[in-house]
Amino acid sequence: MSSDHAQSAGRPAADAGPPTGTAALPGGAAPPPDGSAGTPFLELLARGAPATAYEQPVLLARAEGRSAEWIAALDHAKLLALRVRAELEGRRRREAELSALFETAHDLAGLRDLDAVLQAIVQRARSLLGTDVAYLTLNDPARKDTYMRVTEGSVAARFQQLRLGMGEGLGGLVAQTARPYVTDDYFEDARFQHTGTIDAGVQDEGLVAILGVPLMLGPHVIGVLFAADRRARVFEREQIALLGSFAALAAAAIDSANLLTETRAALAGLERANEIIRDRSAVIERASDVHDRLAELVLRGGGVHDVAAAVSQVLEDGTVEFSEAAAAPADALEASRAEGHAVRHGDDWVAAVTTGGELLGALVLRGHRGLDPVDQRTLERAAMVTSLLLLARRSAAEAEQRVRGELLDDLLDARDRDPRLLRERATRLHADLDATYVVLAARLDTPAADADQEADARRRLWSAASHLAATRHGLAAARDGGTVLLLPLQRGATATELARRTARHLGTAVHEAVTVGASAPVGDLAAHPGTATAAYAEAQRSLEALRLLGRTGDGAAAEDFGFLGLLLAGERDVAGFVDRTIGRVTAYDDRRGTDLVRTLEAYFACGMSPVRTKDELHVHVNTVAQRLERVGRLLGEDWQTPARVLEIQLALRLHRLSSPARG
């Protein structure tokens, strides 16, 4: 494949995700307090208006002479509404694609008419890709050429009757390389062999941009599925993958038809024993039964283990299990993927579960030494259905992970979010923002060999963190080269214990050392937007302190470091240290007008002697004792231990230095 084509065929789709924060209005203007600027756009979203309609409220406001602030608010609401519209359209498109694949798989499971199934595949491919024409060609081994089998949207008779020699045209290039090819302008593309017959047919049809993907049976190309437009067009990566999925189903339909033809021919040719006919009928009945069961599983949202159980019931002499790729026999798994069929491994049979060249696992049939062709095809079709189910589960999980990350990003970045809306979004994710949480910053500490390996490691960390957050009713997002988590704190647990458990869990999941820094427990995050941001900064300081101390792969909270956190952290959070250490005492003085801070300073200056302290303060010794008792209730019974005394004295010194000079 040429480099220019590789770039064309493998273009990434443009990012069009939803916004993760609220952008400021032009000129710093604040939106109307009642939020009425967004009302017309909500109505447009509700009725599914076209994108051009979203400009009308802004034009109307200008015509009415509205203020610049109002028009700026409308512009801002318009941009947000268009982003929401784009996200909704994208999700509807993805749902339509999955629905079409499942419908096609259902048609295949109940295959009766090959022409009808292939016509449905071509129709759905054309509809979902939004092309002018879609068509399918099949190879003819007898004539050593390829011919047009099914067309949809074609208007030229010569094009519909084309027969191509092997290696000619774009389809010949796809058949030779067994890879998808795409051309933005067919007649200007010199990568494949042009012929007068083919070019004349394409010109009659008026085609310009063409995408072709191979129909594969094992390692062999049996035909090509095309989508084409009568104008220049760039096919995105997702569209190429979608057409490839339809091509796989078309190949499976052809294989199924061939199998049924072979079975009928065998039955017609045998004519010698009723028991053979009964056996063959029983085999076909089992195949039909498993097809129906698999179709039912797909429709009611069954899992991979349900598929394995259903096939086990049909293949009576053995059990079928789903195995992860790492646990399956490597040689048999690779052979099954390469051949596209189930292969024998000792007394077992292995059918690879793949999608787009990626190994997702395998269906392993145990205790069934002899496997007739129908049962083998049954196992292979079960593997294909399993791959579709895994893809659907993966898409749903990734969508939920993105939503959890967006909510956490909003908590960390957007200080003007509506608390009620934040709580509603969290509730849909089974999270309670009114509970007590800990913010944790996690980072990998194993050096990566290159940028690709580092990016892959970060993705694995984010995936593991997202799974942990989903199971613990929390949130997770990729941030600052690592991952940030918001996890609920169980009654009786500490932030330190949670940080260490999280470090062990993530390290085990990604098979690398993961260091985790935690904040102090926080609560009521929806009502106090700045709380999550401050807690994240505190978690990052704890993470940095752990790394500077060489405690990679460990977890700790800010409370574990005391004043050492000030020395080790990149940013000196003096106010945070003072507040954590003597904040209750200073707050008590502010509320009650007492002088506990000055009493503490005198107490330590006098060598912790109450008698000398009362002389310094010119009060009775009982007054000193009462004040120190109050301090003990505020700071805890261990406030006079050596470690606490050191931190309290440092906090008092920093508090005095950071306060205005006393007259």
Coordinates of C-alpha atoms in Angstrom, one line a residue, residues 73-572:
A73 CA -25.0 35.1 26.1
L74 CA -27.1 33.9 23.1
D75 CA -23.9 33.2 21.1
H76 CA -22.5 31.2 24.0
A77 CA -25.8 29.3 24.5
K78 CA -25.9 28.6 20.7
L79 CA -22.4 27.1 20.7
L80 CA -23.2 24.9 23.7
A81 CA -26.5 23.8 22.0
L82 CA -24.7 23.0 18.7
R83 CA -22.2 20.9 20.6
V84 CA -25.0 19.0 22.4
R85 CA -26.8 18.5 19.1
A86 CA -23.6 17.1 17.5
E87 CA -23.1 14.7 20.4
L88 CA -26.7 13.5 20.2
E89 CA -26.4 13.0 16.5
G90 CA -23.2 11.1 17.0
R91 CA -24.8 8.8 19.5
R92 CA -27.8 8.3 17.4
R93 CA -25.5 7.4 14.5
R94 CA -23.5 4.9 16.6
E95 CA -26.8 3.4 17.9
A96 CA -28.0 3.1 14.3
E97 CA -24.8 1.4 13.3
L98 CA -24.9 -1.2 16.1
S99 CA -28.6 -1.8 15.5
A100 CA -27.9 -2.4 11.8
L101 CA -25.1 -4.8 12.6
F102 CA -27.3 -6.7 15.0
E103 CA -30.2 -6.8 12.6
T104 CA -27.9 -8.1 9.9
A105 CA -26.5 -10.7 12.3
H106 CA -30.1 -11.7 13.1
D107 CA -30.9 -12.1 9.3
L108 CA -27.8 -14.2 9.0
A109 CA -28.8 -16.4 11.9
G110 CA -32.1 -17.1 10.2
L111 CA -30.6 -17.3 6.7
R112 CA -33.1 -18.4 4.0
D113 CA -32.4 -16.3 0.9
L114 CA -28.7 -15.3 0.3
D115 CA -29.8 -12.6 -2.3
A116 CA -32.1 -11.0 0.3
V117 CA -29.4 -11.0 3.0
L118 CA -26.7 -9.5 0.6
Q119 CA -29.2 -6.9 -0.6
A120 CA -30.0 -5.9 3.0
I121 CA -26.3 -5.6 3.8
V122 CA -25.7 -3.3 0.8
Q123 CA -28.8 -1.2 1.5
R124 CA -27.8 -0.7 5.2
A125 CA -24.2 0.1 4.3
R126 CA -25.3 2.7 1.8
S127 CA -27.8 4.2 4.3
L128 CA -25.4 4.4 7.3
L129 CA -22.4 5.7 5.3
G130 CA -24.7 8.2 3.5
T131 CA -23.3 7.4 0.0
D132 CA -24.9 7.6 -3.4
V133 CA -24.1 4.0 -4.3
A134 CA -23.2 0.8 -2.6
Y135 CA -22.4 -2.5 -4.4
L136 CA -20.8 -5.9 -3.9
T137 CA -18.7 -8.0 -6.3
L138 CA -17.8 -11.7 -6.0
N139 CA -14.9 -13.6 -7.5
D140 CA -15.6 -16.2 -10.2
P141 CA -12.8 -18.9 -10.0
A142 CA -14.1 -20.6 -13.1
R143 CA -13.7 -17.5 -15.4
K144 CA -10.9 -16.1 -13.3
D145 CA -12.5 -12.7 -13.0
T146 CA -14.9 -10.9 -10.7
Y147 CA -18.5 -9.8 -11.3
M148 CA -21.1 -7.4 -9.9
R149 CA -23.4 -9.3 -7.5
V150 CA -25.6 -6.7 -5.8
T151 CA -26.0 -3.0 -6.3
E152 CA -27.9 -0.3 -4.5
G153 CA -28.4 3.2 -5.9
S154 CA -26.9 2.5 -9.3
V155 CA -28.6 4.0 -12.4
A156 CA -26.2 2.9 -15.2
A157 CA -26.8 -0.5 -16.9
R158 CA -23.2 -0.9 -18.1
F159 CA -22.0 -0.4 -14.5
Q160 CA -24.4 -3.0 -13.1
Q161 CA -23.1 -5.6 -15.7
L162 CA -19.4 -5.0 -15.2
R163 CA -17.0 -8.0 -15.1
L164 CA -13.4 -7.1 -14.0
G165 CA -10.2 -9.1 -14.6
M166 CA -8.2 -10.0 -11.6
G167 CA -6.0 -7.1 -10.5
E168 CA -7.9 -4.5 -12.4
G169 CA -9.4 -1.3 -10.9
L170 CA -9.7 -0.4 -7.2
G171 CA -11.5 -3.7 -6.5
G172 CA -8.5 -5.6 -8.0
L173 CA -6.2 -3.8 -5.6
V174 CA -8.4 -4.7 -2.6
A175 CA -8.5 -8.3 -3.7
Q176 CA -4.7 -8.5 -4.2
T177 CA -3.8 -7.0 -0.8
A178 CA -6.8 -8.2 1.2
R179 CA -6.9 -4.6 2.7
P180 CA -9.4 -1.8 2.4
Y181 CA -8.6 1.0 0.0
V182 CA -10.2 4.4 -0.5
T183 CA -9.8 7.0 -3.2
D184 CA -11.0 10.6 -3.0
D185 CA -10.9 11.0 -6.8
Y186 CA -11.0 7.7 -8.8
F187 CA -9.9 9.0 -12.2
E188 CA -6.9 10.9 -10.7
D189 CA -5.7 8.0 -8.6
A190 CA -2.7 6.1 -10.2
R191 CA -2.3 3.5 -7.5
F192 CA -4.3 0.9 -9.4
Q193 CA -4.7 -0.3 -13.0
H194 CA -7.2 1.6 -15.0
T195 CA -8.9 -0.1 -17.9
G196 CA -11.2 1.3 -20.6
T197 CA -14.1 -1.0 -19.6
I198 CA -14.0 -0.3 -15.9
D199 CA -13.4 3.5 -16.4
A200 CA -16.3 3.7 -18.9
G201 CA -18.7 2.0 -16.4
V202 CA -17.5 4.2 -13.5
Q203 CA -17.9 7.3 -15.7
D204 CA -21.4 6.2 -16.7
E205 CA -22.3 6.0 -13.1
G206 CA -20.7 9.3 -12.3
L207 CA -18.7 8.0 -9.4
V208 CA -15.8 10.0 -7.9
A209 CA -14.9 8.8 -4.3
I210 CA -14.9 5.1 -3.8
L211 CA -14.2 2.9 -0.7
G212 CA -13.7 -0.8 -1.0
V213 CA -13.2 -3.5 1.7
P214 CA -12.5 -7.2 1.2
L215 CA -14.9 -10.0 1.8
M216 CA -12.7 -12.7 3.6
L217 CA -13.2 -16.3 4.2
G218 CA -10.2 -17.2 6.3
P219 CA -7.2 -15.9 4.4
H220 CA -9.0 -15.9 1.0
V221 CA -10.6 -12.9 -0.6
I222 CA -13.9 -13.9 -2.2
G223 CA -15.2 -10.5 -3.2
V224 CA -15.3 -6.8 -2.4
L225 CA -17.9 -4.5 -0.7
F226 CA -17.9 -0.9 -2.0
A227 CA -19.4 2.4 -1.0
A228 CA -19.1 5.3 -3.5
D229 CA -20.2 8.9 -4.0
R230 CA -20.7 11.0 -7.1
R231 CA -18.6 13.8 -5.6
A232 CA -15.2 14.1 -3.9
R233 CA -15.4 12.8 -0.3
V234 CA -13.1 11.8 2.5
F235 CA -14.1 8.5 4.2
E236 CA -13.4 8.6 7.9
R237 CA -11.8 5.7 9.9
E238 CA -15.0 4.8 11.6
Q239 CA -16.8 4.5 8.3
I240 CA -14.1 2.2 6.9
A241 CA -14.4 0.0 10.0
L242 CA -18.2 0.0 9.7
L243 CA -18.1 -1.1 6.1
G244 CA -15.6 -3.8 7.1
S245 CA -18.0 -5.1 9.6
F246 CA -20.7 -5.4 7.0
A247 CA -18.2 -7.1 4.7
A248 CA -17.5 -9.7 7.4
L249 CA -21.3 -10.4 7.7
A250 CA -21.6 -10.7 4.0
A251 CA -18.8 -13.2 3.8
A252 CA -20.4 -15.1 6.7
A253 CA -23.7 -15.1 4.8
I254 CA -22.0 -16.5 1.6
D255 CA -20.3 -19.1 3.7
S256 CA -23.6 -20.0 5.3
A257 CA -25.3 -20.4 1.9
N258 CA -22.4 -22.5 0.7
L259 CA -22.6 -24.7 3.8
L260 CA -26.4 -25.2 3.3
T261 CA -25.8 -26.0 -0.4
E262 CA -23.1 -28.5 0.5
T263 CA -25.4 -30.1 3.1
R264 CA -28.3 -30.4 0.7
A265 CA -26.1 -31.8 -2.0
A266 CA -24.7 -34.4 0.5
L267 CA -28.2 -35.4 1.6
A268 CA -29.3 -35.7 -2.1
G269 CA -26.3 -37.7 -3.0
L270 CA -26.3 -40.2 -0.2
E271 CA -29.8 -41.6 -0.5
R272 CA -28.7 -44.8 1.1
A273 CA -29.7 -44.8 4.7
N274 CA -32.5 -43.3 6.7
E275 CA -30.3 -43.1 9.8
I276 CA -27.9 -40.9 7.9
I277 CA -30.7 -38.6 6.9
R278 CA -32.0 -38.5 10.4
D279 CA -28.5 -37.7 11.7
R280 CA -28.0 -35.0 9.2
S281 CA -31.4 -33.6 10.0
A282 CA -30.6 -33.6 13.7
V283 CA -27.3 -31.7 12.9
I284 CA -29.1 -29.1 10.9
E285 CA -31.8 -28.8 13.6
R286 CA -29.1 -28.2 16.2
A287 CA -27.5 -25.6 14.0
S288 CA -30.9 -23.8 13.5
D289 CA -31.5 -24.1 17.2
V290 CA -28.2 -22.4 18.1
H291 CA -28.8 -19.7 15.5
D292 CA -32.1 -19.0 17.1
R293 CA -30.6 -19.0 20.6
L294 CA -27.8 -16.7 19.6
A295 CA -30.2 -14.3 17.9
E296 CA -32.3 -14.3 21.1
L297 CA -29.2 -13.6 23.2
V298 CA -28.2 -10.7 21.1
L299 CA -31.7 -9.2 21.2
R300 CA -32.1 -9.5 25.0
G301 CA -28.6 -8.2 25.7
G302 CA -27.0 -11.5 26.9
G303 CA -23.3 -11.8 27.8
V304 CA -20.4 -13.9 26.4
H305 CA -20.9 -16.6 29.0
D306 CA -24.6 -16.9 28.0
V307 CA -23.4 -17.5 24.4
A308 CA -21.0 -20.2 25.6
A309 CA -23.7 -21.9 27.7
A310 CA -26.2 -21.9 24.7
V311 CA -23.6 -23.5 22.4
S312 CA -22.8 -26.1 25.1
Q313 CA -26.4 -27.2 25.2
V314 CA -26.5 -27.7 21.4
L315 CA -23.1 -29.4 21.2
E316 CA -24.1 -32.1 23.7
D317 CA -20.8 -34.0 23.8
G318 CA -18.7 -31.3 25.4
T319 CA -18.7 -27.9 27.1
V320 CA -17.9 -24.5 25.6
E321 CA -16.1 -21.8 27.7
F322 CA -15.1 -18.2 26.9
S323 CA -11.4 -17.6 27.5
E324 CA -9.4 -14.4 27.6
A325 CA -6.8 -14.1 24.9
A326 CA -3.9 -14.3 27.4
A327 CA -5.4 -17.6 28.9
A328 CA -6.1 -19.4 25.6
P329 CA -3.5 -21.6 23.8
A330 CA -1.4 -19.1 21.8
D331 CA -0.6 -21.3 18.7
A332 CA -4.2 -22.5 18.3
L333 CA -5.6 -19.0 18.8
E334 CA -3.3 -17.5 16.2
A335 CA -4.1 -20.3 13.7
S336 CA -7.8 -19.7 14.2
R337 CA -7.5 -16.0 13.7
A338 CA -5.4 -16.5 10.5
E339 CA -7.7 -19.2 9.0
G340 CA -11.0 -17.7 10.1
H341 CA -12.1 -21.1 11.4
A342 CA -12.1 -23.2 14.6
V343 CA -8.9 -25.3 14.9
R344 CA -8.2 -28.4 16.9
H345 CA -5.9 -28.3 19.9
G346 CA -5.4 -31.7 21.4
D347 CA -8.8 -32.9 22.5
D348 CA -10.2 -29.3 22.3
W349 CA -11.4 -26.9 19.6
V350 CA -10.5 -23.2 19.6
A351 CA -12.4 -20.5 17.8
A352 CA -10.8 -17.0 17.9
V353 CA -13.0 -14.1 18.9
T354 CA -11.7 -11.2 16.9
T355 CA -12.6 -7.8 15.5
G356 CA -10.6 -5.7 13.1
G357 CA -7.5 -7.8 13.7
E358 CA -7.7 -7.4 17.5
L359 CA -7.9 -10.6 19.5
L360 CA -10.6 -10.4 22.2
G361 CA -10.5 -13.9 23.4
A362 CA -11.6 -17.4 22.3
L363 CA -14.4 -19.9 22.6
V364 CA -12.9 -23.2 23.6
L365 CA -14.9 -26.5 23.1
R366 CA -13.6 -29.1 25.5
G367 CA -14.2 -32.9 25.5
H368 CA -15.4 -33.1 21.8
R369 CA -12.7 -34.9 19.8
G370 CA -14.8 -35.2 16.6
L371 CA -16.5 -32.2 15.2
D372 CA -18.6 -32.3 12.0
P373 CA -18.7 -29.3 9.7
V374 CA -22.0 -28.0 10.9
D375 CA -21.0 -28.1 14.6
Q376 CA -17.7 -26.4 13.6
R377 CA -19.6 -23.6 11.8
T378 CA -21.9 -23.3 14.8
L379 CA -18.8 -22.8 17.1
E380 CA -17.4 -20.2 14.6
R381 CA -20.7 -18.3 14.4
A382 CA -20.9 -18.2 18.2
A383 CA -17.4 -16.7 18.2
M384 CA -18.6 -14.0 15.8
V385 CA -21.7 -13.2 17.9
T386 CA -19.4 -13.1 20.9
S387 CA -17.2 -10.5 19.3
L388 CA -20.2 -8.3 18.5
L389 CA -21.4 -8.5 22.1
L390 CA -17.9 -7.6 23.4
L391 CA -17.8 -4.7 21.0
A392 CA -21.2 -3.5 22.3
R393 CA -20.1 -3.8 25.9
R394 CA -16.9 -2.0 25.2
S395 CA -18.7 0.9 23.5
A396 CA -21.1 1.2 26.4
A397 CA -18.3 1.1 29.0
E398 CA -16.2 3.7 27.2
A399 CA -19.2 6.0 26.9
E400 CA -19.9 5.7 30.7
Q401 CA -16.2 6.3 31.4
R402 CA -16.2 9.4 29.3
V403 CA -19.4 10.7 31.1
R404 CA -17.8 10.0 34.5
G405 CA -14.6 11.9 33.4
E406 CA -16.7 14.8 32.1
L407 CA -18.5 15.2 35.5
L408 CA -15.3 15.1 37.4
D409 CA -13.7 17.6 35.1
D410 CA -16.7 19.9 35.7
L411 CA -16.3 19.5 39.5
L412 CA -12.6 20.5 39.2
D413 CA -12.8 23.2 36.6
A414 CA -16.3 24.8 36.4
R415 CA -17.1 26.9 39.5
D416 CA -20.4 28.1 38.2
R417 CA -22.2 24.8 37.6
D418 CA -25.7 24.4 39.0
P419 CA -25.4 22.2 42.1
R420 CA -28.8 20.6 41.4
L421 CA -27.7 19.6 37.8
L422 CA -24.4 18.2 39.2
R423 CA -26.3 16.1 41.7
E424 CA -28.6 14.8 39.0
R425 CA -25.7 13.9 36.7
A426 CA -24.0 12.1 39.6
T427 CA -27.1 10.2 40.5
R428 CA -27.4 8.8 37.0
L429 CA -23.9 7.4 37.5
H430 CA -24.8 6.0 41.0
A431 CA -22.7 8.6 42.8
D432 CA -23.8 10.7 45.7
L433 CA -22.1 14.2 45.8
D434 CA -23.4 14.8 49.3
A435 CA -21.3 11.9 50.7
T436 CA -17.8 12.2 52.1
Y437 CA -15.1 11.7 49.4
V438 CA -11.4 11.7 49.0
V439 CA -9.6 13.1 45.9
L440 CA -6.7 10.9 44.7
A441 CA -4.0 11.8 42.2
A442 CA -2.5 8.6 40.6
R443 CA 0.6 8.4 38.4
L444 CA 2.8 5.7 36.8
D445 CA 6.4 5.7 38.0
T446 CA 7.9 3.1 35.6
P447 CA 9.9 4.9 32.8
A448 CA 8.5 4.2 29.3
A449 CA 10.8 3.2 26.3
D450 CA 9.1 5.7 23.9
A451 CA 6.1 8.1 23.6
D452 CA 3.8 5.4 22.2
Q453 CA 4.5 3.1 25.1
E454 CA 4.0 5.9 27.6
A455 CA 0.7 6.8 26.0
D456 CA -0.5 3.2 26.1
A457 CA 0.5 2.9 29.8
R458 CA -1.5 6.1 30.6
R459 CA -4.5 4.7 28.8
R460 CA -4.3 1.5 30.7
L461 CA -4.1 3.4 34.0
W462 CA -7.1 5.5 33.0
S463 CA -9.1 2.4 32.1
A464 CA -8.2 0.7 35.4
A465 CA -9.1 3.8 37.4
S466 CA -12.4 4.3 35.5
H467 CA -13.3 0.6 36.3
L468 CA -12.4 1.1 39.9
A469 CA -14.5 4.3 40.1
A470 CA -17.5 2.7 38.5
T471 CA -17.4 -0.2 41.0
R472 CA -17.0 2.1 44.0
H473 CA -19.6 4.6 42.9
G474 CA -17.0 7.3 42.3
L475 CA -15.6 9.2 39.3
A476 CA -12.3 9.2 37.4
A477 CA -10.6 11.3 34.6
A478 CA -7.3 11.5 32.9
R479 CA -5.5 14.7 34.0
D480 CA -2.0 16.3 34.1
G481 CA -0.3 13.2 32.7
G482 CA -1.9 10.9 35.2
T483 CA -5.4 10.1 36.5
V484 CA -7.5 11.7 39.2
L485 CA -10.2 9.8 41.1
L486 CA -13.0 10.8 43.4
L487 CA -13.8 7.9 45.7
P488 CA -16.2 7.8 48.6
L489 CA -14.7 7.3 52.1
Q490 CA -16.2 4.4 54.0
R491 CA -17.2 4.9 57.7
G492 CA -14.2 4.3 60.0
A493 CA -11.7 4.4 57.1
T494 CA -9.0 7.0 56.6
A495 CA -7.7 8.8 53.5
T496 CA -4.3 7.2 54.0
E497 CA -5.8 3.7 53.9
L498 CA -7.9 4.5 50.8
A499 CA -4.8 5.9 49.0
R500 CA -2.7 2.7 49.8
R501 CA -5.5 0.4 48.7
T502 CA -6.0 2.3 45.5
A503 CA -2.2 2.2 44.7
R504 CA -2.2 -1.6 45.2
H505 CA -5.3 -2.1 43.1
L506 CA -4.2 0.1 40.2
G507 CA -0.7 -1.3 40.3
T508 CA -2.0 -4.9 40.1
A509 CA -4.4 -3.9 37.2
V510 CA -1.7 -2.3 35.0
H511 CA 1.2 -4.5 36.1
E512 CA 3.3 -1.4 37.0
A513 CA 4.1 0.7 40.0
V514 CA 1.4 3.3 40.6
T515 CA 1.9 6.1 43.2
V516 CA -1.3 7.7 44.7
G517 CA -1.5 10.9 46.7
A518 CA -4.8 11.7 48.6
S519 CA -6.5 14.8 49.9
A520 CA -8.1 15.1 53.3
P521 CA -11.8 14.0 53.3
V522 CA -14.2 16.5 51.7
G523 CA -17.9 16.7 51.5
D524 CA -20.8 18.6 49.9
L525 CA -18.9 19.0 46.6
A526 CA -21.9 20.1 44.5
A527 CA -22.6 23.1 46.8
H528 CA -19.0 24.3 47.2
P529 CA -17.4 24.2 43.8
G530 CA -13.9 25.2 45.0
T531 CA -13.6 22.3 47.4
A532 CA -12.8 19.6 44.7
T533 CA -10.2 21.9 43.1
A534 CA -8.4 22.6 46.4
A535 CA -8.5 18.9 47.3
Y536 CA -7.0 17.9 44.0
A537 CA -4.1 20.3 44.6
E538 CA -3.6 18.8 48.0
A539 CA -3.6 15.3 46.5
Q540 CA -1.0 16.4 43.9
R541 CA 1.2 17.7 46.7
S542 CA 1.0 14.4 48.6
L543 CA 1.9 12.6 45.3
E544 CA 4.9 14.8 44.8
A545 CA 6.0 14.3 48.4
L546 CA 5.8 10.5 48.0
R547 CA 7.9 10.6 44.8
L548 CA 10.6 12.9 46.4
L549 CA 10.8 10.4 49.3
G550 CA 11.3 7.5 46.9
R551 CA 8.1 5.8 47.9
T552 CA 7.0 4.9 44.4
G553 CA 4.1 2.5 44.2
D554 CA 2.8 3.6 47.6
G555 CA -0.1 5.7 48.7
A556 CA -0.4 8.5 51.3
A557 CA -2.6 11.4 52.3
A558 CA -1.6 15.0 53.1
E559 CA -2.1 14.4 56.9
D560 CA 0.7 11.8 56.8
F561 CA 3.4 14.4 56.0
G562 CA 2.7 17.2 58.4
F563 CA 5.3 20.0 58.1
L564 CA 7.4 17.8 55.9
G565 CA 4.8 18.3 53.2
L566 CA 5.8 22.0 53.1
L567 CA 9.4 21.1 52.6
L568 CA 8.9 18.4 49.9
A569 CA 6.0 19.9 47.9
G570 CA 6.7 21.9 44.8
E571 CA 4.3 24.6 46.0
R572 CA 4.4 25.7 49.7

